[in-house]
Short mmCIF file of C-alpha atoms and ligand atoms in Angstrom, two decimals:
data_model
loop_
_atom_site.label_atom_id
_atom_site.label_comp_id
_atom_site.label_asym_id
_atom_site.label_seq_id
_atom_site.Cartn_x
_atom_site.Cartn_y
_atom_site.Cartn_z
CA MET A 1 -8.56 22.35 -11.87
CA THR A 2 -5.60 23.34 -14.02
CA ILE A 3 -4.88 20.75 -16.65
CA ALA A 4 -1.17 20.05 -16.80
CA THR A 5 -0.09 20.38 -20.38
CA LYS A 6 3.15 18.51 -19.92
CA GLU A 7 3.62 15.29 -18.03
CA PRO A 8 6.91 15.28 -16.13
CA ALA A 9 8.92 12.08 -16.71
CA PHE A 10 10.33 12.33 -13.18
CA VAL A 11 9.48 14.36 -10.13
CA THR A 12 11.56 14.98 -7.03
CA GLY A 13 9.89 13.44 -4.00
CA LYS A 14 10.58 13.83 -0.31
CA LEU A 15 10.31 10.24 0.91
CA VAL A 16 10.40 9.32 4.58
CA TYR A 17 12.23 6.15 5.56
CA PHE A 18 12.48 4.20 8.76
CA VAL A 19 15.57 4.25 10.99
CA PRO A 20 15.85 1.25 13.37
CA PRO A 21 16.27 1.65 17.14
CA ALA A 22 19.92 2.27 18.02
CA ASP A 23 19.92 -0.41 20.72
CA GLY A 24 19.08 -3.21 18.28
CA SER A 25 15.69 -3.96 19.85
CA LYS A 26 12.77 -4.98 17.65
CA PRO A 27 10.92 -1.94 16.33
CA TYR A 28 7.34 -1.49 17.53
CA THR A 29 4.47 0.92 16.97
CA ASP A 30 1.58 1.11 19.40
CA ILE A 31 -1.37 2.10 17.23
CA ASN A 32 -3.38 3.13 20.26
CA ALA A 33 -0.80 5.41 21.80
CA ASP A 34 -1.77 9.03 22.26
CA ILE A 35 0.02 10.78 19.45
CA LYS A 36 1.57 13.85 21.01
CA ASP A 37 4.72 14.09 18.94
CA GLU A 38 7.13 12.17 16.70
CA THR A 39 8.22 9.77 19.48
CA SER A 40 4.79 8.72 20.79
CA GLY A 41 4.14 4.98 20.88
CA LYS A 42 7.26 3.90 19.02
CA ASN A 43 10.95 3.09 19.55
CA TRP A 44 12.26 4.10 16.11
CA THR A 45 12.82 7.28 14.15
CA ARG A 46 12.45 8.63 10.61
CA GLN A 47 14.74 10.04 7.97
CA GLU A 48 13.83 12.06 4.88
CA HIS A 49 15.39 11.39 1.50
CA ILE A 50 14.98 13.55 -1.59
CA LEU A 51 14.63 11.10 -4.48
CA GLU A 52 13.62 10.95 -8.10
CA VAL A 53 10.25 9.30 -8.67
CA GLU A 54 9.47 8.16 -12.21
CA ASN A 55 6.04 9.09 -13.56
CA LEU A 56 4.60 6.07 -15.40
CA ARG A 57 1.84 8.09 -17.12
CA GLY A 58 1.90 6.76 -20.71
CA LYS A 59 4.02 3.80 -19.56
CA GLU A 60 1.48 2.17 -17.25
CA ASP A 61 2.10 -1.22 -18.85
CA SER A 62 5.84 -1.21 -18.12
CA VAL A 63 5.32 -2.72 -14.65
CA SER A 64 3.83 -6.02 -13.51
CA LEU A 65 3.09 -7.85 -10.27
CA ASP A 66 5.69 -10.55 -10.79
CA VAL A 67 8.58 -8.37 -12.00
CA ASN A 68 8.12 -5.08 -10.15
CA GLY A 69 5.54 -6.02 -7.50
CA PHE A 70 2.70 -3.79 -8.69
CA LEU A 71 0.31 -3.40 -11.60
CA TYR A 72 -1.72 -0.48 -12.94
CA ALA A 73 -5.06 -1.08 -14.62
CA LYS A 74 -8.03 0.91 -15.85
CA SER A 75 -11.40 -0.42 -14.79
CA PRO A 76 -14.10 1.93 -13.50
CA ALA A 77 -15.94 0.70 -10.43
CA ALA A 78 -19.73 0.45 -10.53
CA HIS A 79 -19.80 1.43 -6.85
CA ARG A 80 -18.72 5.05 -6.33
CA ALA A 81 -20.07 6.15 -2.93
CA PHE A 82 -17.67 5.27 -0.17
CA ASN A 83 -19.22 6.87 2.89
CA VAL A 84 -21.09 3.86 4.27
CA ASP A 85 -18.90 0.87 5.16
CA ALA A 86 -21.76 -1.63 4.86
CA ASP A 87 -22.40 -0.51 1.25
CA VAL A 88 -18.72 -0.71 0.41
CA GLU A 89 -18.67 -4.28 1.72
CA LYS A 90 -21.89 -5.26 -0.03
CA GLU A 91 -21.17 -3.64 -3.40
CA TYR A 92 -17.53 -2.65 -3.85
CA TYR A 93 -16.05 -5.83 -2.37
CA PRO A 94 -17.70 -8.28 -4.83
CA GLU A 95 -16.82 -6.33 -7.96
CA SER A 96 -13.27 -5.88 -6.71
CA ILE A 97 -12.91 -9.61 -6.08
CA GLU A 98 -13.93 -10.31 -9.68
CA LEU A 99 -11.57 -7.63 -10.96
CA ALA A 100 -8.66 -8.98 -8.92
CA LYS A 101 -9.32 -12.49 -10.21
CA LYS A 102 -9.36 -11.22 -13.78
CA LEU A 103 -6.13 -9.25 -13.37
CA THR A 104 -4.19 -12.00 -11.55
CA GLY A 105 -5.69 -15.30 -12.70
CA ALA A 106 -6.35 -16.26 -9.06
CA SER A 107 -9.03 -18.83 -8.27
CA ARG A 108 -10.13 -17.42 -4.91
CA VAL A 109 -9.94 -13.90 -3.52
CA VAL A 110 -11.05 -12.85 -0.04
CA VAL A 111 -11.21 -9.23 1.13
CA PHE A 112 -10.11 -8.98 4.76
CA ASP A 113 -10.42 -5.23 5.29
CA HIS A 114 -10.48 -1.81 3.69
CA THR A 115 -9.23 1.66 4.51
CA ILE A 116 -10.52 4.97 3.21
CA ARG A 117 -8.03 7.81 3.37
CA ARG A 118 -8.73 11.51 3.11
CA ARG A 119 -5.96 14.01 3.47
CA ARG A 120 -6.62 16.66 6.10
CA PRO A 121 -3.69 19.06 6.25
CA ASP A 122 -2.52 19.95 9.76
CA GLN A 123 -4.49 17.19 11.46
CA ILE A 124 -2.80 14.09 12.78
CA ASP A 125 -4.08 10.70 11.64
CA ASN A 126 -6.42 10.04 14.53
CA GLY A 127 -8.12 6.71 14.52
CA PRO A 128 -9.71 4.25 12.16
CA THR A 129 -12.37 6.64 10.84
CA LYS A 130 -9.95 9.43 10.01
CA ARG A 131 -7.15 7.79 8.09
CA GLN A 132 -4.85 9.95 6.03
CA PRO A 133 -2.21 9.16 3.39
CA VAL A 134 0.79 7.36 4.95
CA PRO A 135 3.99 9.39 4.56
CA LEU A 136 6.33 6.53 5.50
CA VAL A 137 7.92 3.81 3.37
CA HIS A 138 6.52 0.43 4.48
CA VAL A 139 5.22 -3.00 3.48
CA ASP A 140 1.89 -3.99 5.06
CA GLN A 141 2.84 -7.59 5.90
CA THR A 142 5.74 -9.88 6.68
CA PRO A 143 5.57 -13.57 5.65
CA GLU A 144 4.57 -14.42 9.26
CA SER A 145 1.74 -11.94 9.41
CA ALA A 146 0.56 -12.89 5.89
CA ILE A 147 0.16 -16.52 6.94
CA ALA A 148 -1.47 -15.45 10.22
CA ARG A 149 -4.06 -13.54 8.15
CA VAL A 150 -5.09 -16.73 6.34
CA HIS A 151 -5.62 -18.47 9.69
CA ARG A 152 -7.61 -15.50 11.00
CA HIS A 153 -9.92 -15.00 8.06
CA LEU A 154 -10.56 -18.45 6.60
CA PRO A 155 -12.17 -21.60 7.96
CA ALA A 156 -9.60 -23.80 9.74
CA GLU A 157 -10.44 -26.79 7.53
CA ASP A 158 -9.58 -24.84 4.33
CA VAL A 159 -6.24 -23.49 5.53
CA PRO A 160 -3.84 -26.43 4.92
CA LYS A 161 -4.97 -26.82 1.31
CA LEU A 162 -4.91 -23.05 0.64
CA LEU A 163 -1.42 -22.71 2.07
CA SER A 164 -0.09 -25.69 0.12
CA LYS A 165 -0.46 -23.69 -3.13
CA ARG A 166 0.54 -20.22 -4.25
CA PHE A 167 -0.87 -17.48 -2.04
CA GLN A 168 -0.48 -13.70 -2.05
CA ILE A 169 -1.66 -10.62 -0.21
CA ILE A 170 -2.47 -7.79 -2.60
CA ASN A 171 -3.92 -4.33 -1.95
CA LEU A 172 -6.31 -2.88 -4.50
CA TRP A 173 -5.86 0.89 -4.27
CA ARG A 174 -7.82 3.52 -6.18
CA PRO A 175 -8.56 7.23 -5.88
CA ILE A 176 -12.12 8.15 -4.99
CA GLY A 177 -14.04 11.24 -6.05
CA HIS A 178 -11.38 12.93 -8.16
CA PRO A 179 -7.88 12.34 -9.55
CA ALA A 180 -5.18 11.89 -6.92
CA TYR A 181 -2.66 14.56 -7.93
CA ASP A 182 -2.32 15.47 -4.26
CA TRP A 183 -0.03 13.21 -2.17
CA PRO A 184 0.10 10.30 -4.65
CA LEU A 185 1.29 6.81 -3.80
CA GLY A 186 4.93 6.06 -4.65
CA LEU A 187 5.94 2.44 -5.23
CA CYS A 188 9.43 0.96 -5.02
CA ASP A 189 10.42 -1.48 -7.77
CA TYR A 190 11.03 -4.88 -6.13
CA SER A 191 14.12 -5.48 -8.24
CA SER A 192 15.78 -2.52 -6.51
CA ILE A 193 15.17 -3.86 -2.97
CA ASP A 194 17.68 -5.86 -0.94
CA TYR A 195 15.23 -8.12 0.93
CA LYS A 196 17.60 -9.14 3.74
CA LYS A 197 19.12 -5.73 4.32
CA ASP A 198 16.33 -3.20 3.68
CA LEU A 199 13.31 -4.89 5.27
CA ILE A 200 13.01 -4.93 9.06
CA PRO A 201 10.13 -6.83 10.73
CA SER A 202 8.32 -4.49 13.11
CA THR A 203 5.58 -5.09 15.65
CA LEU A 204 2.24 -3.31 15.30
CA LYS A 205 0.60 -3.33 18.70
CA TYR A 206 -3.20 -3.46 18.45
CA PRO A 207 -5.28 -3.36 21.65
CA ASP A 208 -6.03 -7.09 21.38
CA ARG A 209 -3.07 -8.57 19.50
CA ASP A 210 0.25 -7.92 17.81
CA GLY A 211 0.59 -7.64 14.03
CA GLU A 212 3.79 -7.42 12.04
CA THR A 213 4.82 -5.23 9.11
CA PHE A 214 8.09 -4.57 7.32
CA SER A 215 9.69 -1.23 7.98
CA VAL A 216 12.02 -0.14 5.20
CA ALA A 217 15.53 1.24 5.62
CA PHE A 218 16.98 3.52 2.96
CA ASN A 219 19.14 2.02 0.22
CA GLU A 220 20.42 4.14 -2.64
CA THR A 221 19.58 1.29 -5.06
CA HIS A 222 15.82 1.93 -4.58
CA ARG A 223 13.96 2.97 -7.72
CA TRP A 224 10.65 4.76 -7.17
CA LYS A 225 7.67 5.04 -9.51
CA TYR A 226 4.18 6.48 -9.44
CA LEU A 227 1.28 7.27 -11.73
CA ARG A 228 0.61 10.99 -11.79
CA GLY A 229 -3.01 12.10 -11.45
CA MET A 230 -4.43 8.59 -11.05
CA THR A 231 -8.18 8.77 -11.64
CA PRO A 232 -10.99 6.88 -9.87
CA GLU A 233 -11.27 4.79 -13.07
CA GLU A 234 -7.70 3.59 -12.47
CA LEU A 235 -6.35 1.28 -9.81
CA VAL A 236 -3.08 -0.17 -8.69
CA LEU A 237 -2.57 -3.67 -7.33
CA ILE A 238 0.16 -3.60 -4.70
CA LYS A 239 1.67 -6.94 -3.81
CA CYS A 240 2.41 -7.21 -0.09
CA TYR A 241 3.30 -10.92 0.07
CA ASP A 242 3.84 -13.85 -2.30
CA SER A 243 4.54 -17.45 -1.29
CA GLN A 244 6.34 -18.08 -4.60
CA GLU A 245 9.86 -17.67 -3.23
CA ASP A 246 11.72 -18.84 -6.32
CA GLY A 247 14.38 -16.13 -6.33
CA LYS A 248 12.84 -14.53 -9.45
CA THR A 249 9.31 -13.46 -8.57
CA ALA A 250 8.73 -10.04 -6.99
CA LEU A 251 7.61 -10.82 -3.43
CA LEU A 252 6.39 -7.41 -2.27
CA THR A 253 6.25 -3.67 -2.89
CA ALA A 254 7.44 -1.01 -0.48
CA HIS A 255 5.23 2.06 -0.81
CA THR A 256 4.55 5.50 0.62
CA ALA A 257 2.51 8.61 0.01
CA PHE A 258 4.66 11.61 -0.90
CA PRO A 259 4.15 15.31 -1.69
CA ASP A 260 4.47 15.75 -5.46
CA PRO A 261 5.98 19.13 -6.39
CA SER A 262 4.16 18.95 -9.77
CA THR A 263 0.71 18.86 -8.11
CA PRO A 264 -1.51 21.60 -9.62
CA HIS A 265 -1.98 24.25 -6.92
CA ASP A 266 -5.75 23.88 -6.97
CA ALA A 267 -5.88 20.07 -6.96
CA PRO A 268 -8.37 18.69 -4.41
CA LEU A 269 -6.95 16.82 -1.41
CA ARG A 270 -6.32 13.14 -1.99
CA GLU A 271 -9.08 10.63 -1.22
CA SER A 272 -8.55 6.92 -1.81
CA ILE A 273 -9.69 3.46 -0.85
CA GLU A 274 -7.57 0.34 -0.52
CA LEU A 275 -8.89 -3.18 -0.13
CA ARG A 276 -6.66 -5.86 1.38
CA LEU A 277 -7.00 -9.14 -0.46
CA LEU A 278 -6.00 -12.73 0.27
CA VAL A 279 -5.31 -14.16 -3.18
CA PHE A 280 -5.19 -17.91 -3.80
CA TYR A 281 -4.29 -19.97 -6.89
CA ASP A 282 -5.16 -23.50 -7.91
C1 LIG B 1 -1.70 0.91 1.34
C2 LIG B 1 -1.11 2.15 1.88
C3 LIG B 1 -1.13 4.53 1.98
C4 LIG B 1 -1.73 5.69 1.28
O1 LIG B 1 -2.59 0.98 0.47
O2 LIG B 1 -1.25 -0.15 1.79
O3 LIG B 1 -0.15 2.09 2.58
O4 LIG B 1 -1.24 6.81 1.50
N1 LIG B 1 -1.68 3.32 1.52
O5 LIG B 1 -2.68 5.49 0.50
FE1 LIG B 2 0.51 0.11 2.91
#
């Protein structure tokens, strides 16, 4: 692969935002709908924005979970084969739990699922085994769905105590196989988000239940960042929820995959894994 000799400080990204339904109804997405076109299984539309995305290569330490909502770190994983889910659960989960504890200071970390994404140009994202990068600005949880996750994944007798202290949902995202120059993950600095105005709770219809995520409406205040050519030795923690609503702490990170015009023409297609973590503090 061509080695880029010069790191761009900014790139121009085409970022896709959510546009709410015109009739004021609650947005929904039916994840099981047959995807025939743009309108299948949903009552909302999309809008592209051409925006500057800052490349944090060389400035990885300038962002943190509590100020910006996300954190870059370098820590190679011992587990490197991601084709068998049972192995990922047995080997990659435990080392990631320890890593997340070390990076956050949390006392208990529980993985509640993982997603492997491989970009396949010209195919639509069809089903749980064929996930692709997500080209839409979003936040994985709302406060309601974050708390529902604790009830779903932890013993009922532990829940009151766990929820009485600080609790977060954090994704641990890393490239697999090769550096992710292709369709990297852009992250929106929390301090540039207007929580009340930009974030719209939206229903995710699963076959057996409803989940809820935040869709994100465009605001020209948004400041976007990414780490160009993230390697499998690197990872980003993406905060999706934080119970510490003190008016200062970053509560979440809107994020999206985007096509990077500075991607070397022969870069391999992006492959990545994200773990979803319940993160508890004493
Ligand atoms: C995530 C996510 C999308 C992608 O990790 O929560 O939205 O393209 N990932 O990797
Ligand atoms: Fe996400």
